[in-house]
Amino acid sequence: ELHYDVKTFNTIYLDSGTTDTLFPTVLSKPFKRAFRKIAGMKSYKDEDLTEEEISGFPSIILQLSGAANVSKKELLLAKNNFSRAQLTRSNDILIEITPTQYLTPTGEGTYEMGFDLTMDDEEGGLLGTNFMSNFDILFDMDASRIGFADSHCNYEKYISILHAAEQ
């Protein structure tokens, strides 16, 4: 468990124009140490990973501070089975980044990490497309908040429906 208070480093950006997710360098050593331990790796590496190496990779859970003015009806825990007791505040949300989201295929049977621990600490972090891919994201400019909802993008299903309609 790593604790990262965004106020310490500035902010977190959402950027659909960036493929990967970037975290501040201050998290590099503790993250790599924890990841190695959980994944059963002798040493941390972020590229040329084999299917055997990634088989035990964990999901990465981000706890995001919720807005104070959220109604119970609006509150959403992203597709997970986490207990409310795990949340710092009742409006916080937990978002799961699965290995299929943060691993990028690089060749036949090899992968690389889709997140970096190299962002300047003063800049904070950046949640890229690999983070955003399983969510519909609402930017509520009037209330100065962002909402997350599960996205059910099954493009193969939609393509098969279109093909059936054409015939």
Short mmCIF file of C-alpha atoms in Angstrom, two decimals:
data_model
loop_
_atom_site.label_atom_id
_atom_site.label_comp_id
_atom_site.label_asym_id
_atom_site.label_seq_id
_atom_site.Cartn_x
_atom_site.Cartn_y
_atom_site.Cartn_z
CA GLU A 1 0.00 0.00 0.00
CA LEU A 2 1.49 3.31 -1.12
CA HIS A 3 0.14 6.60 0.10
CA TYR A 4 0.30 9.50 -2.32
CA ASP A 5 -1.34 12.75 -1.34
CA VAL A 6 -1.90 14.71 -4.52
CA LYS A 7 -1.72 17.98 -2.57
CA THR A 8 1.95 17.27 -1.88
CA PHE A 9 2.87 17.09 -5.54
CA ASN A 10 0.32 19.34 -7.24
CA THR A 11 -2.33 17.48 -9.21
CA ILE A 12 -3.33 14.52 -11.33
CA TYR A 13 -4.18 15.03 -14.99
CA LEU A 14 -6.53 12.99 -17.17
CA ASP A 15 -5.16 12.89 -20.71
CA SER A 16 -6.71 10.75 -23.43
CA GLY A 17 -3.93 11.89 -25.77
CA THR A 18 -1.30 10.04 -23.72
CA THR A 19 -1.29 6.24 -23.95
CA ASP A 20 0.44 5.46 -20.66
CA THR A 21 -0.15 6.44 -17.06
CA LEU A 22 2.61 8.42 -15.34
CA PHE A 23 3.34 8.63 -11.64
CA PRO A 24 5.86 10.88 -9.81
CA THR A 25 9.43 9.66 -9.37
CA VAL A 26 9.10 9.81 -5.57
CA LEU A 27 6.91 6.70 -5.83
CA SER A 28 9.41 4.78 -7.96
CA LYS A 29 11.35 2.89 -5.28
CA PRO A 30 8.43 2.01 -2.98
CA PHE A 31 6.22 1.07 -5.92
CA LYS A 32 8.83 -1.16 -7.56
CA ARG A 33 9.60 -2.83 -4.23
CA ALA A 34 5.91 -3.54 -3.54
CA PHE A 35 5.23 -4.64 -7.11
CA ARG A 36 8.18 -7.06 -7.14
CA LYS A 37 6.99 -8.60 -3.89
CA ILE A 38 3.37 -9.02 -4.99
CA ALA A 39 4.23 -10.23 -8.51
CA GLY A 40 6.96 -12.59 -7.28
CA MET A 41 9.67 -10.92 -9.38
CA LYS A 42 13.34 -11.16 -8.42
CA SER A 43 13.99 -7.75 -9.92
CA TYR A 44 11.68 -5.12 -11.37
CA LYS A 45 11.67 -4.75 -15.12
CA ASP A 46 9.20 -2.89 -17.29
CA GLU A 47 9.81 -4.24 -20.78
CA ASP A 48 10.33 -7.54 -22.61
CA LEU A 49 8.01 -9.23 -20.12
CA THR A 50 6.90 -12.75 -21.03
CA GLU A 51 3.43 -14.22 -20.54
CA GLU A 52 4.86 -16.40 -17.77
CA GLU A 53 6.26 -13.35 -15.96
CA ILE A 54 3.01 -11.38 -16.15
CA SER A 55 0.74 -14.24 -15.07
CA GLY A 56 0.95 -13.19 -11.41
CA PHE A 57 0.76 -9.45 -11.93
CA PRO A 58 -1.70 -7.66 -9.64
CA SER A 59 -4.29 -5.04 -10.33
CA ILE A 60 -3.31 -1.55 -9.25
CA ILE A 61 -5.93 0.21 -7.17
CA LEU A 62 -6.19 3.99 -7.10
CA GLN A 63 -8.18 5.67 -4.37
CA LEU A 64 -9.52 8.98 -5.58
CA SER A 65 -10.84 11.60 -3.23
CA GLY A 66 -14.50 12.19 -3.88
CA ALA A 67 -16.24 15.53 -4.03
CA ALA A 68 -17.93 16.67 -0.84
CA ASN A 69 -21.17 17.44 -2.65
CA VAL A 70 -21.96 13.99 -4.06
CA SER A 71 -25.36 12.46 -3.39
CA LYS A 72 -25.61 8.78 -2.47
CA LYS A 73 -27.42 8.22 -5.75
CA GLU A 74 -24.43 9.58 -7.70
CA LEU A 75 -21.81 7.67 -5.76
CA LEU A 76 -20.13 4.91 -7.76
CA LEU A 77 -17.51 2.38 -6.84
CA ALA A 78 -15.84 1.31 -10.05
CA LYS A 79 -16.26 -2.39 -10.85
CA ASN A 80 -14.70 -3.96 -7.82
CA ASN A 81 -15.62 -5.70 -4.62
CA PHE A 82 -13.92 -3.41 -2.15
CA SER A 83 -15.48 -2.68 1.19
CA ARG A 84 -16.50 0.84 2.17
CA ALA A 85 -14.32 0.32 5.25
CA GLN A 86 -11.28 0.55 2.96
CA LEU A 87 -12.13 4.09 1.97
CA THR A 88 -10.68 7.09 3.78
CA ARG A 89 -13.89 9.05 3.22
CA SER A 90 -17.31 7.79 2.21
CA ASN A 91 -17.25 9.72 -1.08
CA ASP A 92 -13.88 8.34 -2.18
CA ILE A 93 -13.83 5.90 -5.06
CA LEU A 94 -11.52 3.00 -5.77
CA ILE A 95 -10.55 2.40 -9.36
CA GLU A 96 -8.91 -0.80 -10.49
CA ILE A 97 -6.28 -0.79 -13.23
CA THR A 98 -6.00 -4.41 -14.36
CA PRO A 99 -2.90 -5.97 -15.94
CA THR A 100 -4.73 -6.02 -19.29
CA GLN A 101 -4.97 -2.23 -19.03
CA TYR A 102 -1.42 -1.45 -17.91
CA LEU A 103 0.44 -4.04 -20.01
CA THR A 104 1.07 -3.24 -23.66
CA PRO A 105 1.82 -6.05 -26.14
CA THR A 106 5.15 -5.39 -27.88
CA GLY A 107 5.53 -8.50 -29.94
CA GLU A 108 4.64 -12.14 -30.02
CA GLY A 109 4.23 -13.06 -26.36
CA THR A 110 6.06 -10.04 -24.92
CA TYR A 111 4.74 -7.02 -23.06
CA GLU A 112 5.87 -3.78 -21.49
CA MET A 113 4.48 -1.77 -18.61
CA GLY A 114 2.04 0.93 -19.65
CA PHE A 115 2.89 3.16 -16.73
CA ASP A 116 5.96 5.13 -15.87
CA LEU A 117 7.37 6.37 -12.60
CA THR A 118 9.31 9.22 -14.16
CA MET A 119 7.09 12.29 -13.94
CA ASP A 120 8.55 15.27 -12.08
CA ASP A 121 7.25 15.30 -8.52
CA GLU A 122 6.14 18.92 -8.89
CA GLU A 123 3.97 17.99 -11.87
CA GLY A 124 2.03 15.27 -10.03
CA GLY A 125 0.75 12.41 -12.16
CA LEU A 126 -1.06 11.71 -15.40
CA LEU A 127 -3.77 9.13 -15.99
CA GLY A 128 -3.60 8.21 -19.66
CA THR A 129 -5.70 6.22 -22.08
CA ASN A 130 -4.79 2.87 -20.53
CA PHE A 131 -6.36 4.07 -17.27
CA MET A 132 -9.37 5.66 -18.94
CA SER A 133 -10.17 2.78 -21.33
CA ASN A 134 -12.80 1.01 -19.20
CA PHE A 135 -14.66 4.12 -18.10
CA ASP A 136 -17.08 6.68 -19.38
CA ILE A 137 -15.75 9.92 -17.93
CA LEU A 138 -17.93 12.95 -17.36
CA PHE A 139 -16.30 16.34 -16.98
CA ASP A 140 -18.82 18.41 -15.01
CA MET A 141 -17.48 21.91 -15.54
CA ASP A 142 -20.34 23.60 -13.66
CA ALA A 143 -19.71 21.63 -10.46
CA SER A 144 -15.89 21.42 -10.98
CA ARG A 145 -15.78 17.66 -10.70
CA ILE A 146 -15.16 14.54 -12.75
CA GLY A 147 -17.35 11.44 -12.73
CA PHE A 148 -16.44 7.85 -13.60
CA ALA A 149 -18.84 5.14 -14.76
CA ASP A 150 -18.09 1.64 -16.00
CA SER A 151 -17.87 1.48 -19.77
CA HIS A 152 -19.08 -1.64 -21.49
CA CYS A 153 -17.30 -1.33 -24.80
CA ASN A 154 -17.70 -4.64 -26.57
CA TYR A 155 -16.76 -3.62 -30.09
CA GLU A 156 -16.84 -7.20 -31.40
CA LYS A 157 -20.50 -7.40 -30.34
CA TYR A 158 -21.36 -4.13 -32.10
CA ILE A 159 -19.50 -5.14 -35.26
CA SER A 160 -21.35 -8.48 -35.41
CA ILE A 161 -24.69 -6.65 -34.98
CA LEU A 162 -23.78 -4.28 -37.83
CA HIS A 163 -22.77 -7.18 -40.09
CA ALA A 164 -26.01 -9.01 -39.30
CA ALA A 165 -28.02 -5.88 -40.12
CA GLU A 166 -26.24 -5.49 -43.47
CA GLN A 167 -27.20 -9.01 -44.58
#
